[in-house]
Short mmCIF file of C-alpha atoms in Angstrom, two decimals:
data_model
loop_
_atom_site.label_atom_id
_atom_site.label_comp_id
_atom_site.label_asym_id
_atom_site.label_seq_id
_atom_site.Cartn_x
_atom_site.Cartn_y
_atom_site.Cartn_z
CA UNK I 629 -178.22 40.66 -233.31
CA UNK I 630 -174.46 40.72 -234.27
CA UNK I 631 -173.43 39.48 -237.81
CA UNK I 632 -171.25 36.49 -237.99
CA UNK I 633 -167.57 37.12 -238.38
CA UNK I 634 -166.76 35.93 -241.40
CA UNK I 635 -168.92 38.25 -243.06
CA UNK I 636 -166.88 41.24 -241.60
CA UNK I 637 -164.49 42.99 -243.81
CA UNK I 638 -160.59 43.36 -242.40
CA UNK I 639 -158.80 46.72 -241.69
CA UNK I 640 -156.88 48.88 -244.28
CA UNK I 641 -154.68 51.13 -245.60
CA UNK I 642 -156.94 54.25 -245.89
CA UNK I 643 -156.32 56.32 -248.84
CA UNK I 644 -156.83 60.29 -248.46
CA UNK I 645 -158.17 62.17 -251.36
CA UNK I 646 -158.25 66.05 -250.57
CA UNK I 647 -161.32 67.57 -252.06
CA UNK I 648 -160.54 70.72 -253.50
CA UNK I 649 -162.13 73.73 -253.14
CA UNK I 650 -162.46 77.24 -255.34
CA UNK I 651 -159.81 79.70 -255.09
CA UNK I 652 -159.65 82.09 -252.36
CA UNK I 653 -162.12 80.14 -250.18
CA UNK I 654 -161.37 77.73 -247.01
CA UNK I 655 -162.81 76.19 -244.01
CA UNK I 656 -165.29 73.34 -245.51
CA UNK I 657 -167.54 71.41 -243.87
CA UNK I 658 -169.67 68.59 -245.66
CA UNK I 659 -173.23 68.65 -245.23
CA UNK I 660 -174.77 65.93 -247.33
CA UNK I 661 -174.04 63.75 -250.39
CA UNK I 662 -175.65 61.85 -253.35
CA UNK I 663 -174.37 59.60 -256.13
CA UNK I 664 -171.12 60.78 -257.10
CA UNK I 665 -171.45 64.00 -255.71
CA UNK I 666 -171.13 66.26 -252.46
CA UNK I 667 -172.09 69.31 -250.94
CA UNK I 668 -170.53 71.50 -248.29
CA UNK I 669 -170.46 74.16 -246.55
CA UNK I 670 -167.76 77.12 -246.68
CA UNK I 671 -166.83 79.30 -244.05
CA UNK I 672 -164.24 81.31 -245.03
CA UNK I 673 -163.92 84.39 -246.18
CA UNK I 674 -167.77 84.40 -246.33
CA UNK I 675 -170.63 81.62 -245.87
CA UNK I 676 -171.13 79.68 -249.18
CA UNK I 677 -171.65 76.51 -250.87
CA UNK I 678 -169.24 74.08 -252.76
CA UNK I 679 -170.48 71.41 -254.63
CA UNK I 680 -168.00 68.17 -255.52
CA UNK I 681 -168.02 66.24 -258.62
CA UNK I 682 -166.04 63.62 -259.86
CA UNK I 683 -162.80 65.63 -258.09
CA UNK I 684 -163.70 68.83 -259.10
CA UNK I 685 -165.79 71.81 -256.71
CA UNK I 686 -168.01 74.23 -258.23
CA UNK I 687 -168.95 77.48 -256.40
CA UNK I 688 -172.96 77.40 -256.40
CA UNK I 689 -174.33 80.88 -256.62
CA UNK I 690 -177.02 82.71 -254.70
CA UNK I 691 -181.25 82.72 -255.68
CA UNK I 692 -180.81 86.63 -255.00
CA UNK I 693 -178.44 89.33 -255.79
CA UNK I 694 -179.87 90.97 -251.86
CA UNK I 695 -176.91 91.89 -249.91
CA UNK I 696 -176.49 90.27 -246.03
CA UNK I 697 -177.94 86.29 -247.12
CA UNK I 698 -176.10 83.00 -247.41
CA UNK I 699 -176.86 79.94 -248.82
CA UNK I 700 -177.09 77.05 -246.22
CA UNK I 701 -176.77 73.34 -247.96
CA UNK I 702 -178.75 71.00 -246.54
CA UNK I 703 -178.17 68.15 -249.12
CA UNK I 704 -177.20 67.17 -252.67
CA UNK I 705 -179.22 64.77 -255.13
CA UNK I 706 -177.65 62.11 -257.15
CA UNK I 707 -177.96 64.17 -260.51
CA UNK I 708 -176.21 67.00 -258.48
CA UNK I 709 -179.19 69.39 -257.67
CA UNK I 710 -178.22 70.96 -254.05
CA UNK I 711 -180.90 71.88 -251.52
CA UNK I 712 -180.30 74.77 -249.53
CA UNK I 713 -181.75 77.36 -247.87
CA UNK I 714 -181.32 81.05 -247.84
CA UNK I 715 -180.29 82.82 -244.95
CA UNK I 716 -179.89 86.60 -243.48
CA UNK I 717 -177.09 86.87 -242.02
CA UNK I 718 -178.46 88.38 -239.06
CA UNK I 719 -180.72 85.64 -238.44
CA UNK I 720 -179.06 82.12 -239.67
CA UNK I 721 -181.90 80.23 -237.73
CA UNK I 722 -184.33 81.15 -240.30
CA UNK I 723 -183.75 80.07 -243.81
CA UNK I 724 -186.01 79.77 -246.99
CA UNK I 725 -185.57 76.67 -248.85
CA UNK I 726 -184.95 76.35 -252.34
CA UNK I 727 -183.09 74.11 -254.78
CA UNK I 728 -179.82 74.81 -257.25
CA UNK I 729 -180.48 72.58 -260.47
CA UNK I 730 -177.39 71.15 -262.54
CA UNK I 731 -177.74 74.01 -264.82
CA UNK I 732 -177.32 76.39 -262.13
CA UNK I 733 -181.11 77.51 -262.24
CA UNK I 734 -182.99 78.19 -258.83
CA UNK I 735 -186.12 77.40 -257.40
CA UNK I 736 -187.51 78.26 -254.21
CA UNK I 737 -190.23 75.54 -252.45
CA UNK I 738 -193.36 76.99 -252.21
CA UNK I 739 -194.72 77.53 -249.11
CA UNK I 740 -196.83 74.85 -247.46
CA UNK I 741 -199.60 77.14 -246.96
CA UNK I 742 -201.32 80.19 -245.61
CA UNK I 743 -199.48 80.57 -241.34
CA UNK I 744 -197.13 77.47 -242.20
CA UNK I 745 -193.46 77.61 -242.49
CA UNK I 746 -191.25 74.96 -244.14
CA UNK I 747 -188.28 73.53 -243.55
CA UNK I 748 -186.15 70.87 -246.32
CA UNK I 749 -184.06 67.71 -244.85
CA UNK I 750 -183.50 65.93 -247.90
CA UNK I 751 -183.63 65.60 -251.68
CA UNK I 752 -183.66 62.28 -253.20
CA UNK I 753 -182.28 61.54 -257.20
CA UNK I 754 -184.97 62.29 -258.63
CA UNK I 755 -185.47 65.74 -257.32
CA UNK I 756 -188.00 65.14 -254.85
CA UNK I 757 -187.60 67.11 -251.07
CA UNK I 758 -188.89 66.11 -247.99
CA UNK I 759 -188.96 67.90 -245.09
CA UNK I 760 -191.75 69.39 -242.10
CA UNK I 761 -194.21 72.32 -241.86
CA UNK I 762 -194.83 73.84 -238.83
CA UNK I 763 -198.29 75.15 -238.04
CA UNK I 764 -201.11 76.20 -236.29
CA UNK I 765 -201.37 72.41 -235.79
CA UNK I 766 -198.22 71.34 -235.13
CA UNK I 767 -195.42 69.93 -237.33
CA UNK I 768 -196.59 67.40 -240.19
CA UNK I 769 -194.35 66.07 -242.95
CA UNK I 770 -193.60 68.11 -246.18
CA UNK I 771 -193.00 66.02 -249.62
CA UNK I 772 -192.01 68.80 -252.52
CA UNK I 773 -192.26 67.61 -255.59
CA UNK I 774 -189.69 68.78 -258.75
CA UNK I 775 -189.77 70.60 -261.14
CA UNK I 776 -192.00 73.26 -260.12
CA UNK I 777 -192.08 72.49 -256.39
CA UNK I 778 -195.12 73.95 -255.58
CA UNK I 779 -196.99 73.61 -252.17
CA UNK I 780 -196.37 69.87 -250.25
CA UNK I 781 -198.01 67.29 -249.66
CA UNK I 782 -198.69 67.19 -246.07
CA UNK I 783 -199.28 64.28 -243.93
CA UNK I 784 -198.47 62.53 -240.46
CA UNK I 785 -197.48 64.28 -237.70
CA UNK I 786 -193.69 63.91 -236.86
CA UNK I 787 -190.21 64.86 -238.64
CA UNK I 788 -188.93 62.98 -241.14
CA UNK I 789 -184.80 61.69 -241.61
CA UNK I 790 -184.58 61.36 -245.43
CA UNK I 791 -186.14 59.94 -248.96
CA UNK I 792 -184.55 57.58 -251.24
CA UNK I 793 -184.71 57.55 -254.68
CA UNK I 794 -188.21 55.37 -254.78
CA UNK I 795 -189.92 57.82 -252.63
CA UNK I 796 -189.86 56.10 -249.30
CA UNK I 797 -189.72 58.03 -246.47
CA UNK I 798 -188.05 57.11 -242.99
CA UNK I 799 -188.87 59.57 -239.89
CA UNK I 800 -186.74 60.17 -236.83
CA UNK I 801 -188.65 58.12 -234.51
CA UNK I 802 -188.76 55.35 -236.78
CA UNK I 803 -191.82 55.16 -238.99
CA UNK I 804 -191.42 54.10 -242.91
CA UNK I 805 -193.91 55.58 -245.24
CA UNK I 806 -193.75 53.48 -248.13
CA UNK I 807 -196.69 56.01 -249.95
CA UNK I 808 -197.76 58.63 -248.19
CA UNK I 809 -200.43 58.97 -245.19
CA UNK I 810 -199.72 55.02 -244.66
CA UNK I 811 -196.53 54.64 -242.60
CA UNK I 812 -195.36 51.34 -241.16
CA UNK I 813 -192.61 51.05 -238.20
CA UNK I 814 -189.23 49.92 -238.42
CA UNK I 815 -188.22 46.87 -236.12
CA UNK I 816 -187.00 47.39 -233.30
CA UNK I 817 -184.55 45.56 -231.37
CA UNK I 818 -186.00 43.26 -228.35
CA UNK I 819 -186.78 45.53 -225.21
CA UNK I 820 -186.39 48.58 -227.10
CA UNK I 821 -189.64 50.81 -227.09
CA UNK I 822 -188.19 53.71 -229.42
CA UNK I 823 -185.74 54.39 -232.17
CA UNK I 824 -183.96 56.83 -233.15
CA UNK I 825 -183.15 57.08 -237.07
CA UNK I 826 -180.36 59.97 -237.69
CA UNK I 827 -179.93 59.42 -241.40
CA UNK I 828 -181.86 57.73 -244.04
CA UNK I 829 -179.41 57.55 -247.44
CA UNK I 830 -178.09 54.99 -249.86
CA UNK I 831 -181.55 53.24 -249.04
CA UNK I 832 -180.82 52.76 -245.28
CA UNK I 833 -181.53 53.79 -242.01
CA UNK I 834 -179.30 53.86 -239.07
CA UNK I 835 -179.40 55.21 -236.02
CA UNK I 836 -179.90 53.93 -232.70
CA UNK I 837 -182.10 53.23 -229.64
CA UNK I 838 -181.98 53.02 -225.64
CA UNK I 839 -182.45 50.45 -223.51
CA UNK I 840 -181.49 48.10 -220.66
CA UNK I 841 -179.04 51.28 -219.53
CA UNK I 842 -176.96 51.88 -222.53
CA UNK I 843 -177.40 52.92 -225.84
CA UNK I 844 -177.27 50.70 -229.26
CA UNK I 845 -176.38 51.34 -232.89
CA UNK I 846 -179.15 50.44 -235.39
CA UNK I 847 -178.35 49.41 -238.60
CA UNK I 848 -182.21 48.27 -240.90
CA UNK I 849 -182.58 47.14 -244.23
CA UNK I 850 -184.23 48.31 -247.02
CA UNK I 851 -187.25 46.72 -246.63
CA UNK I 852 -187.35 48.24 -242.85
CA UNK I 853 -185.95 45.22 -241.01
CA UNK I 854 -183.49 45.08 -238.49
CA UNK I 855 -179.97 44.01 -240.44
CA UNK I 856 -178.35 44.26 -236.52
CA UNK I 857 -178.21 46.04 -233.76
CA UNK I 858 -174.77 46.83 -231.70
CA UNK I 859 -173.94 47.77 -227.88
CA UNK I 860 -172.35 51.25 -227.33
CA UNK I 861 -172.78 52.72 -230.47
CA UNK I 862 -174.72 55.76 -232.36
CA UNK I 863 -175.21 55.49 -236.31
CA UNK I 864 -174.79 58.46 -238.41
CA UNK I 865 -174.31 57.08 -241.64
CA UNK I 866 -174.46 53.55 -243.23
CA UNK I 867 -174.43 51.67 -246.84
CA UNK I 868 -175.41 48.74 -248.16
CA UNK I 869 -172.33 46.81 -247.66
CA UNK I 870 -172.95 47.28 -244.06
CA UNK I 871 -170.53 49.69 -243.12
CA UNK I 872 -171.57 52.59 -240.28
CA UNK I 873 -170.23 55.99 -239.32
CA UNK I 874 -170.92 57.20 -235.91
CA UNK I 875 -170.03 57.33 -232.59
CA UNK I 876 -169.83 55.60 -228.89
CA UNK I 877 -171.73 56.83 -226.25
CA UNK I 878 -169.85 59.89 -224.42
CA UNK I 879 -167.74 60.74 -227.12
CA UNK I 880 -166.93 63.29 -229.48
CA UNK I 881 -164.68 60.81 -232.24
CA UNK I 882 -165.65 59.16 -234.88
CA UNK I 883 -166.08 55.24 -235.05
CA UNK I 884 -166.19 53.03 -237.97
CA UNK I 885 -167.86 49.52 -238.08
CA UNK I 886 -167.94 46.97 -241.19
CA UNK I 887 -170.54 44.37 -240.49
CA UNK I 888 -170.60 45.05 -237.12
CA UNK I 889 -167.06 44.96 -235.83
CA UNK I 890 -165.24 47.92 -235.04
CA UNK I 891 -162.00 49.00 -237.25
CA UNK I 892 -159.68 51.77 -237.11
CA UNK I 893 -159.90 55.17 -239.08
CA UNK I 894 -157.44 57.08 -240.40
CA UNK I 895 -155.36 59.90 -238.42
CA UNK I 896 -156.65 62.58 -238.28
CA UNK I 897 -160.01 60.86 -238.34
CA UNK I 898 -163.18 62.31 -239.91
CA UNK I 899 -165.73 64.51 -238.07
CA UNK I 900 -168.37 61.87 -236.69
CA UNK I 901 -171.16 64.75 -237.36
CA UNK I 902 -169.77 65.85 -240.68
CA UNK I 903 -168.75 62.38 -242.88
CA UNK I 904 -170.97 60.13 -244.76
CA UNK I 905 -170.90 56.53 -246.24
CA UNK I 906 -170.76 56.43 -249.88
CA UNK I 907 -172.47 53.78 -252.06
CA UNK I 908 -168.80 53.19 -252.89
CA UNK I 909 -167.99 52.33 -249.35
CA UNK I 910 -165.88 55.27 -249.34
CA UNK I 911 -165.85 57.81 -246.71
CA UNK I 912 -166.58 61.76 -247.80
CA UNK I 913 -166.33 64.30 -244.88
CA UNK I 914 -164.44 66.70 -242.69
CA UNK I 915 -161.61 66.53 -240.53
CA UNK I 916 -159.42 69.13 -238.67
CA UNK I 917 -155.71 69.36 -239.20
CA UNK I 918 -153.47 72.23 -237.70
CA UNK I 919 -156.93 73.74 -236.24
CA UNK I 920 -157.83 73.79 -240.14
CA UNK I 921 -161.23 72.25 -241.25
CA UNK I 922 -160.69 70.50 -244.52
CA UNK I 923 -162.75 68.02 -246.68
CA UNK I 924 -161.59 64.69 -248.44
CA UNK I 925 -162.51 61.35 -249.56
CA UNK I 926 -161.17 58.22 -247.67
CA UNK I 927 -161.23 54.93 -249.50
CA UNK I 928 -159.78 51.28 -247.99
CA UNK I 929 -157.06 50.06 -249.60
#
C-alpha cells in the first residue's frame, strides 16, 4: 500500500530553531511531546527535567527534597503537565511515577495495588496516564485517571504504546481499546501476522511489522486502519499529514518520509530514537554536534 505521488509533499529548506535550555545546564535529550510543548531530559551537571513552551524552558522541580533521586520524563500533556518518574540514583531502573501539573504541583500515581508495581508510558491532554502493572499475574494495562490519580484501572494483558486525547488506547502488539476491557486489532498489512506499534501520538500509530524477509514501516489511521505500509522502514513517530520519523533496517540514522516517499533531513540530522512529529509537521528532537547533545525544532521551509 504506497500512496500515490501526487499526494507527497516536495523537499525543503529545513529551518533550525535551538531550544534553549536553563542556565548552567547542558546535554538535552527529548523524551516526549504534546501540543505546543516538550519535555526532555538533562544530563549535565546533574539528571533533570526541562520543559519547552512556546520557545521558552522551564526547570521542573523535584516531588521530594530527599537527596540521591532524579526525575526521569517520560512524557508531556498538551496543557503542559509532565509525567515522570522518580529515581535513586543508585538504582535508575526503578522509578516511581508521578505527574508535575502546570502550576508546578506534584502528584504521585497510586499504586495499582497490594504486590503490584506500576510503570507510566504516556499522558494524554486531558491528564489521563496509561501505562502497565506488573504482578503476581503478569503485566496488565494501567489507565490513571487525573486529578487525584488514585489506583488504575486494570485490564488486558499486554503493554500499551500511548493514549490520545479521547481515551483510546493503542498497545505494542497492535490492539486498539476504544473503552476499556474491549480492544479491537489494528490492520495489518497482507502476510503480516504481527505488528509492532512504537508510538501512539497526535492520534496515530506507527510502527512496523515483519514479513516476507524484511521489515516494513506502518503508518494506521485514526480509526485503526492501515493509511500504508512501506518496505525497509521502522516508524517512530508520525502525524496526521502523513509524515514519519524513523529508521531503515540496520541503521542507526534517522529517516524522514512525507506520504510515503523518502526526503532528506537536515545536517546534522535528528536522533531517530529521540525526535518526534509535531501536529505542526515540525520536527522537535535531539541531535549531536561537536560530540554535544543539543535540542531544537526543525520546520520545512
Amino acid at each position: 500500500m504506497l500512496p500515490a505521488t501526487a499526494e507527497a509533499q516536495t523537499a525543503c529548506t529545513w529551518q533550525r530553531t535551538e531550544l534553549p535550555l536553563p542556565p548552567g545546564h547542558s546535554m538535552p535529550e527529548v523524551r516526549g511531546i504534546g501540543g505546543d510543548y516538550a519535555v526532555g531530559q538533562i544530563n549535565s551537571p546533574a539528571p533533570g527535567i526541562v520543559r519547552w513552551h512556546n520557545g521558552a524552558a522551564t526547570l521542573i522541580g523535584l516531588p521530594t527534597t530527599e537527596p540521591d533521586f532524579f526525575g526521569a520524563p517520560i512524557d508531556v500533556g498538551a496543557d503542559g503537565t509532565v509525567l515522570a518518574a522518580l529515581t535513586p540514583l543508585t538504582a535508575p531502573g526503578a522509578g516511581r511515577p508521578y505527574v508535575t501539573k502546570p502550576d508546578g504541583t506534584h502528584k504521585f500515581l497510586a499504586d495499582p495495588a497490594a504486590g503490584w508495581a506500576g510503570t507510566a508510558v504516556a499522558i494524554n491532554g486531558r491528564g489521563d496516564v496509561v501505562g502497565y502493572a506488573s504482578g503476581p499475574e503478569g503485566v496488565r494495562i494501567a489507565l490513571w485517571t487525573g486529578p487525584d490519580y488514585g489506583p488504575p484501572r486494570l485490564f488486558g494483558n499486554t503493554v500499551p504504546a500511548g493514549i490520545d486525547d479521547s481515551g483510546v488506547i493503542v498497545t505494542r502488539y497492535g490492539a486498539r481499546y476504544v473503552t476499556p476491557g474491549f480492544a479491537w486489532p489494528l490492520a495489518k498489512p497482507a502476510g503480516a501476522t504481527g505488528v509492532y506499534v512504537q508510538s501512539y501520538d497526535n492520534g496515530l500509530a506507527v510502527g512496523w511489522t515483519t514479513f516476507n524477509g524484511g521489515d516494513h514501516l506502518l503508518l494506521w489511521n485514526p480509526d485503526g486502519s492501515l493509511r500504508y505500509s512501506l518496505p525497509d522502514g521502522l516508524g517512530y513517530s508520525a502525524n496526521a499529514q502523513g509524515t514519519v520519523l524513523g529508521t531503515v533496517s540496520g541503521s542507526f540514522d534517522a529517516h524522514l518520509w512525507r506520504a510515503g516517499l523518502r526526503v532528506p533531513l537536515p545536517d546534522p540530522s535528528p536522533l531517530y530514537y529521540s525526535t518526534f512529529v509535531t501536529g505542526r509537521d515540525t520536527l522537535v528532537g535531539t541531535y549531536i554536534e561537536n560530540s554535544t547533545l543539543r535540542a531544537a525544532e526543525w520546520s520545512c521551509g
